[in-house]
DNA sequence: TAGATTGTTAATCGATTAACAATC
DNA sequence: TAGATTGTTAATCGATTAACAATC
């Protein structure tokens, strides 16, 4: 007879940690390529610019991957993190909107390398339907729902014009899709909370850069404004 | 005679706040379009999903834009935030790497709408040099340094293959460019700290989505592993 | 004026860093 | 074994939220 000591609630991993995971993955991938066998949190800290403490904390959200006095086995940690990121399985994707950006993404090899496989493209333009991009067929948007259901698609990439975004999201909501990778500037809201949305708001990124370029100028202006003028006591 | 009460050090605005600024800007832009005249932090909270308290804190990093009992004037706040983001001036940009992604970005109208103006494209491919994308001329990469110096370019968009990234960054470092909008997966390190780098690491974004899709599965697995088996006392 | 809502101080929450016993 | 380095607890830091006086 045994007792099971099961935690009653799941401690959710913070977004900050999740955003660092791809960095760990990439870094370990590089080390692996260079035939580095083991690595300490100290060494990772030097490469990545996070503190060693933070790295150990981050990793311990998911398990005990290291060994005292040794550090981490590069290959093993790399595999663990790839599992955590879900990169140990192939993700079937469709892309909706075969404009410039859509075509760029279909042609980009890096995604397939990591198991993200765009198997179909959808567009409303009759001139495109029936053609192929990078050997991936283009179908009519009318077929999205049927295709996703038939082909067990995980992820939909949305690269449609912003006016189309809501409509496409509505169609996707009727399927068993797991995630939407949204390149439109529209904030997608779905009833179905099982469908995860990851936004790539390029204009936000550019605005952020613009802010930083402008920052010094701005602060000088603010300082001036905030000066207060007192009459002599 | 007057005394000037000048703060001795600048309080830096946190990254979290900066990342929310584009959201404020977009939201206020929409309100303005709908002829909304005034808005309270309460109402903004409903639209944006941040707390009213956070919104007031964020804005007060930059000035006192509101009025007790009234709220914020939409137009005025919109203009203030556009100034903060540096959107009140035109930014001249060049794009380096006329591949699929590069072409997509040159063709994307949204940037110009907000004053980000791509005035030249550079590529190594002789077949492209001399041609135009969306009326923007393509030049040889050899001309980057000269062109940027002559034309007072603010921002360089890097859409070259990852093998070229370091080299291009080296060229850019020799210019008076203010920022690099980096679409390559390479982590650019420059001596010159005046050049700001904004990364768009698409693959990281996709990995993050994959993590979240995989999360439930993962946590079940982790829970199982973390169960500890005790012999009966 | 009374009601509304700001700007700002104080309290809380969560994430990062430091420290160190455990242990390879 | 001695040295190294983990996993983890405790301390610190910073960001978010709550509360409220100021004031339009």
GROMACS .gro file of C-alpha atoms in nm, chain B residues 46-151:
model
  106
  279UNK     CA    1  -1.263   4.810  -1.964
  280UNK     CA    2  -1.136   4.834  -2.321
  281UNK     CA    3  -0.773   4.743  -2.263
  282UNK     CA    4  -0.794   4.497  -1.977
  283UNK     CA    5  -0.539   4.679  -1.762
  284UNK     CA    6  -0.650   4.811  -1.423
  285UNK     CA    7  -0.750   5.177  -1.405
  286UNK     CA    8  -0.484   5.222  -1.141
  287UNK     CA    9  -0.215   5.087  -1.371
  288UNK     CA   10  -0.327   5.313  -1.653
  289UNK     CA   11  -0.304   5.621  -1.433
  290UNK     CA   12   0.036   5.511  -1.305
  291UNK     CA   13   0.162   5.446  -1.657
  292UNK     CA   14   0.053   5.783  -1.791
  293UNK     CA   15   0.193   5.969  -1.494
  294UNK     CA   16   0.539   5.853  -1.590
  295UNK     CA   17   0.521   6.113  -1.863
  296UNK     CA   18   0.308   6.394  -1.733
  297UNK     CA   19  -0.025   6.493  -1.590
  298UNK     CA   20  -0.258   6.455  -1.883
  299UNK     CA   21  -0.591   6.417  -1.704
  300UNK     CA   22  -0.825   6.632  -1.507
  301UNK     CA   23  -0.996   6.539  -1.183
  302UNK     CA   24  -1.364   6.474  -1.222
  303UNK     CA   25  -1.334   6.473  -1.600
  304UNK     CA   26  -1.084   6.212  -1.713
  305UNK     CA   27  -0.868   6.251  -2.020
  306UNK     CA   28  -0.932   6.443  -2.337
  307UNK     CA   29  -0.899   6.176  -2.606
  308UNK     CA   30  -0.742   6.391  -2.873
  309UNK     CA   31  -0.497   6.554  -2.636
  310UNK     CA   32  -0.389   6.225  -2.480
  311UNK     CA   33  -0.356   6.068  -2.823
  312UNK     CA   34  -0.125   6.348  -2.931
  313UNK     CA   35   0.079   6.327  -2.611
  314UNK     CA   36   0.133   5.954  -2.652
  315UNK     CA   37   0.220   5.991  -3.017
  316UNK     CA   38   0.487   6.243  -2.910
  317UNK     CA   39   0.612   6.005  -2.641
  318UNK     CA   40   0.641   5.727  -2.899
  319UNK     CA   41   0.821   5.963  -3.134
  320UNK     CA   42   0.543   5.938  -3.393
  321UNK     CA   43   0.525   6.312  -3.443
  322UNK     CA   44   0.825   6.300  -3.675
  323UNK     CA   45   0.892   6.104  -3.993
  324UNK     CA   46   1.144   5.823  -3.956
  325UNK     CA   47   1.349   5.751  -4.264
  326UNK     CA   48   1.428   5.383  -4.290
  327UNK     CA   49   1.628   5.155  -4.515
  328UNK     CA   50   1.564   4.784  -4.553
  329UNK     CA   51   1.847   4.541  -4.604
  330UNK     CA   52   1.768   4.206  -4.761
  331UNK     CA   53   1.503   4.200  -5.034
  332UNK     CA   54   1.393   3.840  -4.978
  333UNK     CA   55   1.032   3.742  -4.925
  334UNK     CA   56   1.004   3.897  -4.582
  335UNK     CA   57   1.185   4.212  -4.688
  336UNK     CA   58   0.953   4.255  -4.983
  337UNK     CA   59   0.651   4.196  -4.764
  338UNK     CA   60   0.761   4.471  -4.528
  339UNK     CA   61   0.830   4.719  -4.809
  340UNK     CA   62   0.483   4.653  -4.946
  341UNK     CA   63   0.316   4.688  -4.608
  342UNK     CA   64   0.140   5.024  -4.599
  343UNK     CA   65   0.083   5.046  -4.224
  344UNK     CA   66   0.437   5.164  -4.153
  345UNK     CA   67   0.425   5.465  -4.380
  346UNK     CA   68   0.087   5.558  -4.235
  347UNK     CA   69   0.261   5.611  -3.903
  348UNK     CA   70   0.554   5.801  -4.046
  349UNK     CA   71   0.794   5.514  -4.099
  350UNK     CA   72   0.920   5.563  -4.448
  351UNK     CA   73   1.134   5.303  -4.623
  352UNK     CA   74   1.335   5.509  -4.872
  353UNK     CA   75   1.577   5.245  -5.001
  354UNK     CA   76   1.628   4.869  -5.014
  355UNK     CA   77   1.966   4.696  -5.032
  356UNK     CA   78   2.050   4.349  -5.158
  357UNK     CA   79   2.346   4.152  -5.287
  358UNK     CA   80   2.156   3.988  -5.571
  359UNK     CA   81   2.259   4.161  -5.898
  360UNK     CA   82   1.928   4.057  -6.055
  361UNK     CA   83   1.744   4.277  -5.805
  362UNK     CA   84   1.972   4.580  -5.799
  363UNK     CA   85   1.830   4.866  -6.000
  364UNK     CA   86   1.474   4.735  -5.972
  365UNK     CA   87   1.207   4.870  -5.742
  366UNK     CA   88   0.968   4.729  -5.482
  367UNK     CA   89   0.658   4.934  -5.419
  368UNK     CA   90   0.838   5.222  -5.588
  369UNK     CA   91   1.137   5.195  -5.354
  370UNK     CA   92   1.471   5.150  -5.536
  371UNK     CA   93   1.698   4.852  -5.469
  372UNK     CA   94   2.068   4.925  -5.439
  373UNK     CA   95   2.378   4.715  -5.385
  374UNK     CA   96   2.467   4.644  -5.022
  375UNK     CA   97   2.804   4.807  -5.097
  376UNK     CA   98   2.625   5.140  -5.094
  377UNK     CA   99   2.464   5.105  -4.751
  378UNK     CA  100   2.718   5.307  -4.557
  379UNK     CA  101   2.732   5.591  -4.806
  380UNK     CA  102   2.356   5.605  -4.850
  381UNK     CA  103   2.279   5.618  -4.479
  382UNK     CA  104   2.531   5.894  -4.421
  383UNK     CA  105   2.402   6.101  -4.712
  384UNK     CA  106   2.033   6.062  -4.636
   0.00000   0.00000   0.00000
